[in-house]
Amino acid sequence: MNLNKKECLAMLLAGGQGARLGVLTNDVAKPAVPFGAKYRIIDFPLSNCINSGIDTIGVLTQYRPFELHQYIGNGQPWDLDRLNGGIFVLPPFMRAKSGEWYKGTANAIYQNIDFIDRYNPENVVLLSGDHIYKMDYAEMLAEHKKNHADCTIAVLDVTIEEASRFGIMELNKNGEVIAFEEKPKQPKSTKASMGIYIFTWEKLRKYLIEDENDKDSENDFGKNIIPNMLNDNQRMFGYQFEGYWKDVGTISSLWEANMDILHGTSGLNLGDDKWKIYCRNTAEPPHYVANSAVVSNSIITEGSIIYGTVKESVIFSSVTIGKGAYVEGAIIMPGAVIMDGADVRYSIVGWNAVIGKNAKIGETQPPSKAGEWKISVVGPDYKVADGQVVPANVMIGG
Amino acid sequence: MNSNTMSVIFASDNESHLNDLTLHRTTASLPFGGRYRLIDFVLSNLVYANITTIGIITRNNYSSLMDHIRMGRDWNLNRKNSGIAIFPPFVLNTAHDIYKGKIEALYSLRNFLEGAKEEYVVVTNSNIAFNIDFDEVEKFHHDKGADLTVLTHRTTDINPRKYVVSADKNNRITDVRFPIASDSDEQLSNLNIYYIKKDLLISLIDNAYAHGSYDFEKDILQKNLDNLYIMSYEVTGYVAVIDRIPSYFKHSMELLNMDVRNELFYKNATILTKVKDSVPTRYLDGANVHNSMIADGCVIDGTVENSILFRSVKVQKGAVIKNSIIMENGIIMENAKLNYVISDKDVIVQPTRELSGFESYPIVIVKGKIV
């Protein structure tokens, strides 16, 4: 029993493999993938939680969880080392008579009903570990309560072309959800679900149990829980979000989101002191830019050493860019070494990878159509030989 | 493994004369190296050697130090057994006045020293940037059968207020004195770091205090050269003693040398400091940066050469910073020009202002000032 009842608790789905990120998620779960020179993807939902006043978070892990567990630790970097509440990693576990992997998003929460019941929350926020955005869940919760909703879904306007990739909703003039379709071929609206939900716990608990008993269910929120609640005419509302949000589940979207940090117009501002993004910091001295270096329109963090040219790039910690090396439009992850004379453009170089002397990685010509860069990826720890050429749109290593 | 050594750190000292840079802070909390405070170096070295029972003695201006250290978590010193304690003056009712010297200060810490389970103690100043292994010091102390080991280093940078020592070929110290004009260029300088058995320290302190003495070097070191085995452990690696503005400037600029950085930051201990969650540094179109060390959180749209920028410094378009040190939150506005300047925290240099000092005499802009 826990007498310290929580008004709102967050459950963060962090178990996905992120197969579309290829070699980057061979050994780590997607939420642990580095982002924005010093962060990991999971830092965004975790920081949003603490900034929103949510101090009890269950992180559901399954795929390659070790790195993620180590990174989260006791939650101290996010101020989540609490006497009552805090952060809990929840991998699948054995029970007296059974035990199974998380079959789907709904099943993952179902298997942790006991955990949630310990805090007896009125509401549960359901989050994903693969989105880059800053959002005040407290405002969304206020809407949820004002509407006496059973479920509130965060909604973002997308273009009609993008709409087929999302769960698409139709809302009435009161903001009530009247229809929901997961990845529709012919979208009827441009209101996309951001994969951020607030449920009244009592109601969600009931639907999770019903869903588990339904042998035909895929145990998925988008495919089962939301449609079931809608069919039963539960009170479901959309919560309109305006601001930067990006699903970084693919190489090109991960690359774009990193580049968005460089451009003030994108709306992704990490430098807001009132909404800090927290992360586990490395203990490295400030970065050093040598006499021979040329650096512009880039972000660089501690421990890196720059001898070459860096343009329009995101440089993580402890990276070395050698003399005469040229780096443009690239994301260079922690500990990677770009050796002298190497040329790296429109690429992602994984952590601790080495690009040999005078090697050439990625697109060398401008794209035929604006915005159509084909990103090359060098996997973590991979060594590209001296002089080796890795063309555009290629993934190596892993 | 648990260490059998504890430590007492002095946050300020009588040798240092850092003038405007220590108006509002102790020497220990003087910003150094883009993101550190001076005390980070000795603290990190102690933590590396698993010395985790640490008392810090302060005298005045210690709020910045308290804010920096907090519970010691960033050095992994927030422990159940051992950990860090800060002692402001007057903390014990045995002290009648703010202490005059180390002897009185250590005397007021008698309970802390006696209460700790460790048998040995490192007594140290906090004005040195270095990266040493205290395990080696401990080993030296025992191998030599020393009663008291004094850390020293050879230097030509002689501070007239600071003791130099002479040692014989077995490293036994034969003389402790102030430098004099006829001294040769290079001297063995006392680093004010001592390794000693705790019981012996307490008895020396008790005896000195009873005689009204307060100067550790004069009243304990000098007087016991014949009675005790006082040995010199010469630190041969990189040692930056920060005791005057020129030495602060010189040693800061040495950080632009890769060999110095490698030794200071990576040789033994990882140098730990307070985490501030700054964003990565952003280079804009007008950035033109050469031979400089840049901490996180900066936004650079101007020229920076041979300089050190601390966290969250803004360099606006057309600004030119050369041979300078700009501490946290400095804003150097459009077309301002700085050469040989040390700008303390929270300084604003307005557009087109020009300031130029000399290598031997850099201009110091006091914390929070607007130029």
Short mmCIF file of C-alpha atoms in Angstrom, two decimals, chain B residues 5-336:
data_model
loop_
_atom_site.label_atom_id
_atom_site.label_comp_id
_atom_site.label_asym_id
_atom_site.label_seq_id
_atom_site.Cartn_x
_atom_site.Cartn_y
_atom_site.Cartn_z
CA THR B 5 43.08 8.90 4.63
CA MET B 6 40.82 11.90 5.13
CA SER B 7 41.33 15.48 4.05
CA VAL B 8 41.03 19.05 5.22
CA ILE B 9 40.93 21.69 2.49
CA PHE B 10 41.50 25.40 3.04
CA ALA B 11 39.18 27.42 0.82
CA SER B 12 41.33 30.52 1.12
CA ASP B 13 44.94 31.15 2.04
CA ASN B 14 47.30 33.91 3.03
CA GLU B 15 49.61 33.61 0.03
CA SER B 16 47.14 34.41 -2.72
CA HIS B 17 46.54 37.94 -3.87
CA LEU B 18 43.94 37.74 -6.58
CA ASN B 19 42.49 41.17 -5.86
CA ASP B 20 39.33 41.83 -7.87
CA LEU B 21 38.83 38.17 -8.75
CA THR B 22 38.37 37.23 -5.10
CA LEU B 23 36.35 40.26 -4.02
CA HIS B 24 33.21 38.14 -3.87
CA ARG B 25 34.57 34.64 -3.49
CA THR B 26 37.16 32.37 -1.94
CA THR B 27 40.19 31.26 -3.94
CA ALA B 28 38.59 27.81 -3.94
CA SER B 29 35.61 29.03 -5.93
CA LEU B 30 37.62 31.03 -8.47
CA PRO B 31 36.42 29.99 -11.94
CA PHE B 32 39.15 28.30 -13.97
CA GLY B 33 39.38 26.42 -17.24
CA GLY B 34 36.04 27.34 -18.78
CA ARG B 35 33.74 25.35 -16.52
CA TYR B 36 35.59 24.59 -13.30
CA ARG B 37 36.24 26.21 -9.94
CA LEU B 38 39.77 25.87 -8.58
CA ILE B 39 38.72 23.54 -5.78
CA ASP B 40 37.46 21.00 -8.36
CA PHE B 41 41.02 19.92 -9.05
CA VAL B 42 42.07 19.00 -5.54
CA LEU B 43 38.62 17.55 -4.81
CA SER B 44 38.68 15.37 -7.92
CA ASN B 45 42.20 14.18 -7.10
CA LEU B 46 41.07 13.22 -3.60
CA VAL B 47 37.97 11.42 -4.89
CA TYR B 48 40.13 9.56 -7.43
CA ALA B 49 42.23 8.24 -4.54
CA ASN B 50 39.02 7.27 -2.72
CA ILE B 51 39.60 9.93 -0.04
CA THR B 52 36.00 10.74 0.76
CA THR B 53 35.95 12.20 4.25
CA ILE B 54 36.61 15.84 3.46
CA GLY B 55 36.25 19.01 5.48
CA ILE B 56 36.49 22.40 3.81
CA ILE B 57 37.54 25.31 6.02
CA THR B 58 36.31 28.72 4.93
CA ARG B 59 36.95 32.14 6.34
CA ASN B 60 34.89 34.65 4.41
CA ASN B 61 33.05 35.12 1.12
CA TYR B 62 32.07 31.48 1.12
CA SER B 63 28.52 31.67 -0.29
CA SER B 64 29.76 30.99 -3.83
CA LEU B 65 31.63 27.96 -2.49
CA MET B 66 28.55 26.62 -0.66
CA ASP B 67 26.54 27.08 -3.83
CA HIS B 68 29.18 25.23 -5.83
CA ILE B 69 29.70 22.28 -3.49
CA ARG B 70 26.15 21.87 -2.13
CA MET B 71 25.99 18.30 -0.78
CA GLY B 72 29.00 17.20 -2.83
CA ARG B 73 26.91 15.08 -5.15
CA ASP B 74 28.77 16.14 -8.30
CA TRP B 75 31.95 14.63 -6.81
CA ASN B 76 30.06 11.59 -5.58
CA LEU B 77 30.65 12.80 -2.02
CA ASN B 78 27.04 12.65 -0.85
CA ARG B 79 27.77 9.53 1.17
CA LYS B 80 26.22 8.00 4.24
CA ASN B 81 29.59 7.22 5.76
CA SER B 82 32.12 9.95 5.06
CA GLY B 83 31.34 12.71 2.54
CA ILE B 84 31.92 16.42 2.52
CA ALA B 85 31.44 19.03 5.25
CA ILE B 86 31.92 22.78 4.96
CA PHE B 87 33.09 24.61 8.08
CA PRO B 88 32.38 28.31 8.17
CA PRO B 89 34.19 30.27 10.89
CA PHE B 90 32.65 30.27 14.41
CA VAL B 91 31.19 26.88 13.83
CA LEU B 92 32.61 25.56 17.08
CA ASN B 93 32.30 27.30 20.41
CA THR B 94 36.00 26.74 21.09
CA ALA B 95 36.84 29.39 18.48
CA HIS B 96 36.85 32.86 19.99
CA ASP B 97 37.50 34.81 16.85
CA ILE B 98 37.86 34.26 13.12
CA TYR B 99 41.01 32.21 12.89
CA LYS B 100 44.25 33.94 11.97
CA GLY B 101 46.02 30.97 10.47
CA LYS B 102 45.85 27.28 9.71
CA ILE B 103 46.73 26.24 13.24
CA GLU B 104 43.70 27.89 14.78
CA ALA B 105 41.50 26.68 11.96
CA LEU B 106 42.66 23.09 12.38
CA TYR B 107 42.29 23.39 16.14
CA SER B 108 38.66 24.35 15.69
CA LEU B 109 38.23 21.20 13.58
CA ARG B 110 39.56 18.89 16.28
CA ASN B 111 36.22 17.13 16.75
CA PHE B 112 35.87 16.52 13.03
CA LEU B 113 39.39 15.14 12.81
CA GLU B 114 39.06 12.93 15.87
CA GLY B 115 35.62 11.70 14.93
CA ALA B 116 36.69 10.38 11.55
CA LYS B 117 37.73 6.75 11.31
CA GLU B 118 40.69 7.45 8.99
CA GLU B 119 44.20 7.47 10.47
CA TYR B 120 45.90 9.79 7.97
CA VAL B 121 45.02 13.21 6.67
CA VAL B 122 45.80 15.35 3.63
CA VAL B 123 45.86 19.02 4.61
CA THR B 124 45.71 21.11 1.47
CA ASN B 125 45.12 24.50 -0.08
CA SER B 126 42.67 24.77 -2.94
CA ASN B 127 44.52 27.14 -5.26
CA ILE B 128 46.28 24.54 -7.41
CA ALA B 129 45.21 23.05 -10.74
CA PHE B 130 46.90 19.70 -11.13
CA ASN B 131 46.15 16.02 -11.57
CA ILE B 132 48.05 13.80 -9.17
CA ASP B 133 47.58 10.40 -7.59
CA PHE B 134 47.39 10.72 -3.80
CA ASP B 135 47.96 6.95 -3.56
CA GLU B 136 51.52 7.64 -4.71
CA VAL B 137 51.90 10.28 -2.01
CA GLU B 138 50.69 7.84 0.59
CA LYS B 139 53.10 5.19 -0.65
CA PHE B 140 56.00 7.68 -0.59
CA HIS B 141 55.09 8.69 2.95
CA HIS B 142 55.24 5.10 4.18
CA ASP B 143 58.28 4.06 2.11
CA LYS B 144 60.28 6.99 3.44
CA GLY B 145 59.11 6.47 7.00
CA ALA B 146 58.05 10.11 6.98
CA ASP B 147 56.35 11.86 9.86
CA LEU B 148 55.15 14.62 7.60
CA THR B 149 55.26 14.71 3.80
CA VAL B 150 55.25 18.11 2.12
CA LEU B 151 54.25 18.34 -1.55
CA THR B 152 56.64 20.59 -3.47
CA HIS B 153 57.42 21.50 -7.03
CA ARG B 154 60.27 23.17 -8.84
CA THR B 155 59.40 26.54 -10.28
CA THR B 156 60.91 29.80 -11.40
CA ASP B 157 57.66 31.61 -10.62
CA ILE B 158 58.56 32.73 -7.11
CA ASN B 159 55.91 34.29 -4.89
CA PRO B 160 57.73 36.35 -2.24
CA ARG B 161 54.97 35.56 0.29
CA LYS B 162 55.28 31.86 -0.14
CA TYR B 163 57.70 29.48 1.56
CA VAL B 164 60.37 27.66 -0.38
CA VAL B 165 62.10 24.57 0.96
CA SER B 166 65.47 22.91 0.65
CA ALA B 167 65.78 19.15 0.72
CA ASP B 168 68.71 16.79 0.96
CA LYS B 169 69.32 13.94 -1.47
CA ASN B 170 67.02 11.67 0.53
CA ASN B 171 64.21 14.20 0.12
CA ARG B 172 64.37 15.22 3.78
CA ILE B 173 63.55 18.88 4.16
CA THR B 174 66.42 20.82 5.69
CA ASP B 175 65.12 24.37 5.47
CA VAL B 176 61.81 26.21 5.17
CA ARG B 177 61.97 29.96 4.51
CA PHE B 178 60.75 32.84 2.39
CA PRO B 179 62.61 33.39 -0.87
CA ILE B 180 65.36 36.02 -0.84
CA ALA B 181 66.85 38.16 -3.58
CA SER B 182 70.04 36.11 -3.88
CA ASP B 183 68.12 32.86 -4.57
CA SER B 184 68.71 31.10 -7.84
CA ASP B 185 65.99 31.25 -10.49
CA GLU B 186 64.51 27.87 -9.77
CA GLN B 187 63.28 26.99 -6.30
CA LEU B 188 61.57 24.10 -4.62
CA SER B 189 58.29 25.72 -3.69
CA ASN B 190 55.99 24.51 -0.92
CA LEU B 191 52.61 23.62 -2.44
CA ASN B 192 50.94 23.76 0.98
CA ILE B 193 49.79 20.18 0.74
CA TYR B 194 50.71 17.95 3.67
CA TYR B 195 50.32 14.25 4.31
CA ILE B 196 50.48 13.32 7.97
CA LYS B 197 49.21 10.84 10.53
CA LYS B 198 46.14 12.31 12.14
CA ASP B 199 47.27 11.75 15.75
CA LEU B 200 50.55 13.50 15.06
CA LEU B 201 48.78 16.43 13.41
CA ILE B 202 46.44 16.82 16.36
CA SER B 203 49.28 16.79 18.88
CA LEU B 204 51.29 19.32 16.82
CA ILE B 205 48.26 21.55 16.52
CA ASP B 206 47.39 21.26 20.22
CA ASN B 207 50.92 22.17 21.19
CA ALA B 208 51.16 25.09 18.78
CA TYR B 209 47.73 26.41 19.74
CA ALA B 210 48.64 26.26 23.43
CA HIS B 211 51.63 28.47 22.65
CA GLY B 212 49.49 30.99 20.78
CA SER B 213 51.04 30.13 17.40
CA TYR B 214 49.00 30.32 14.23
CA ASP B 215 51.35 29.96 11.25
CA PHE B 216 51.59 26.31 10.26
CA GLU B 217 54.71 26.74 8.14
CA LYS B 218 56.65 28.90 10.60
CA ASP B 219 55.49 27.42 13.87
CA ILE B 220 55.21 23.76 12.97
CA LEU B 221 57.25 23.05 9.85
CA GLN B 222 60.24 25.23 10.58
CA LYS B 223 60.42 24.34 14.27
CA ASN B 224 60.32 20.59 13.78
CA LEU B 225 62.83 20.10 11.00
CA ASP B 226 65.24 18.41 13.44
CA ASN B 227 62.71 16.47 15.53
CA LEU B 228 60.60 15.00 12.76
CA TYR B 229 61.18 13.33 9.45
CA ILE B 230 59.70 16.00 7.21
CA MET B 231 60.02 14.85 3.63
CA SER B 232 59.59 16.57 0.30
CA TYR B 233 57.43 14.81 -2.29
CA GLU B 234 58.23 16.61 -5.49
CA VAL B 235 55.33 16.81 -7.94
CA THR B 236 56.97 16.59 -11.34
CA GLY B 237 53.95 16.87 -13.62
CA TYR B 238 51.93 19.92 -14.56
CA VAL B 239 51.24 22.17 -11.58
CA ALA B 240 49.43 25.48 -11.84
CA VAL B 241 49.55 27.47 -8.62
CA ILE B 242 47.03 30.28 -8.92
CA ASP B 243 48.07 32.94 -6.44
CA ARG B 244 48.20 36.21 -8.36
CA ILE B 245 46.47 37.69 -11.41
CA PRO B 246 49.46 37.08 -13.74
CA SER B 247 49.68 33.42 -12.69
CA TYR B 248 45.91 33.07 -13.16
CA PHE B 249 46.21 34.48 -16.65
CA LYS B 250 49.33 32.51 -17.56
CA HIS B 251 48.00 29.16 -16.38
CA SER B 252 44.61 29.76 -18.01
CA MET B 253 46.29 30.39 -21.34
CA GLU B 254 48.37 27.23 -20.93
CA LEU B 255 45.12 25.29 -21.27
CA LEU B 256 45.15 26.10 -24.97
CA ASN B 257 48.11 23.71 -25.18
CA MET B 258 46.94 20.15 -25.88
CA ASP B 259 49.64 18.52 -23.76
CA VAL B 260 48.63 20.61 -20.76
CA ARG B 261 44.95 19.74 -21.27
CA ASN B 262 45.73 16.05 -21.63
CA GLU B 263 47.72 16.04 -18.43
CA LEU B 264 45.39 18.21 -16.39
CA PHE B 265 42.11 16.60 -17.43
CA TYR B 266 42.96 13.02 -18.31
CA LYS B 267 46.17 11.87 -16.56
CA ASN B 268 44.76 10.26 -13.39
CA ALA B 269 41.56 11.72 -12.03
CA THR B 270 38.55 12.76 -14.04
CA ILE B 271 38.05 16.40 -13.07
CA LEU B 272 34.51 16.73 -11.77
CA THR B 273 32.50 19.89 -11.29
CA LYS B 274 28.98 21.10 -10.62
CA VAL B 275 26.59 20.09 -13.39
CA LYS B 276 24.67 23.00 -14.85
CA ASP B 277 22.68 21.48 -17.74
CA SER B 278 23.83 24.11 -20.23
CA VAL B 279 22.89 23.60 -23.87
CA PRO B 280 25.64 22.87 -26.41
CA THR B 281 27.49 25.91 -27.73
CA ARG B 282 26.08 27.40 -30.87
CA TYR B 283 28.21 28.84 -33.67
CA LEU B 284 26.41 31.25 -35.95
CA ASP B 285 27.26 32.66 -39.39
CA GLY B 286 29.70 35.27 -38.11
CA ALA B 287 31.66 32.87 -35.92
CA ASN B 288 35.40 32.97 -36.43
CA VAL B 289 37.08 30.99 -33.69
CA HIS B 290 40.71 29.98 -33.41
CA ASN B 291 42.87 28.45 -30.71
CA SER B 292 40.24 28.80 -28.02
CA MET B 293 38.56 26.75 -25.36
CA ILE B 294 34.79 27.09 -25.29
CA ALA B 295 32.43 25.80 -22.62
CA ASP B 296 28.79 24.85 -23.22
CA GLY B 297 25.93 27.31 -23.50
CA CYS B 298 27.79 29.96 -25.52
CA VAL B 299 26.41 31.64 -28.63
CA ILE B 300 29.17 32.88 -30.91
CA ASP B 301 28.65 35.24 -33.83
CA GLY B 302 31.99 37.07 -33.66
CA THR B 303 35.73 36.49 -33.55
CA VAL B 304 37.40 34.63 -30.69
CA GLU B 305 41.15 34.01 -30.72
CA ASN B 306 43.54 32.61 -28.11
CA SER B 307 40.83 32.89 -25.51
CA ILE B 308 38.76 30.97 -22.99
CA LEU B 309 34.99 31.34 -22.87
CA PHE B 310 33.18 30.05 -19.81
CA ARG B 311 29.58 28.81 -19.89
CA SER B 312 26.82 30.82 -21.53
CA VAL B 313 28.94 33.63 -22.95
CA LYS B 314 27.39 35.58 -25.83
CA VAL B 315 29.69 36.98 -28.51
CA GLN B 316 27.69 39.21 -30.81
CA LYS B 317 28.31 40.02 -34.45
CA GLY B 318 31.54 41.86 -35.16
CA ALA B 319 32.82 41.49 -31.61
CA VAL B 320 36.52 40.57 -31.41
CA ILE B 321 37.92 38.78 -28.38
CA LYS B 322 41.64 38.09 -28.32
CA ASN B 323 43.92 36.73 -25.59
CA SER B 324 41.12 37.02 -23.07
CA ILE B 325 39.17 35.08 -20.48
CA ILE B 326 35.42 35.67 -20.40
CA MET B 327 33.67 34.12 -17.43
CA GLU B 328 30.11 32.80 -17.20
CA ASN B 329 27.22 34.77 -18.69
CA GLY B 330 29.45 37.46 -20.18
CA ILE B 331 27.86 39.37 -23.04
CA ILE B 332 30.26 40.95 -25.51
CA MET B 333 28.09 43.13 -27.70
CA GLU B 334 28.38 44.09 -31.36
CA ASN B 335 31.77 45.29 -32.56
CA ALA B 336 33.24 45.45 -29.05
#
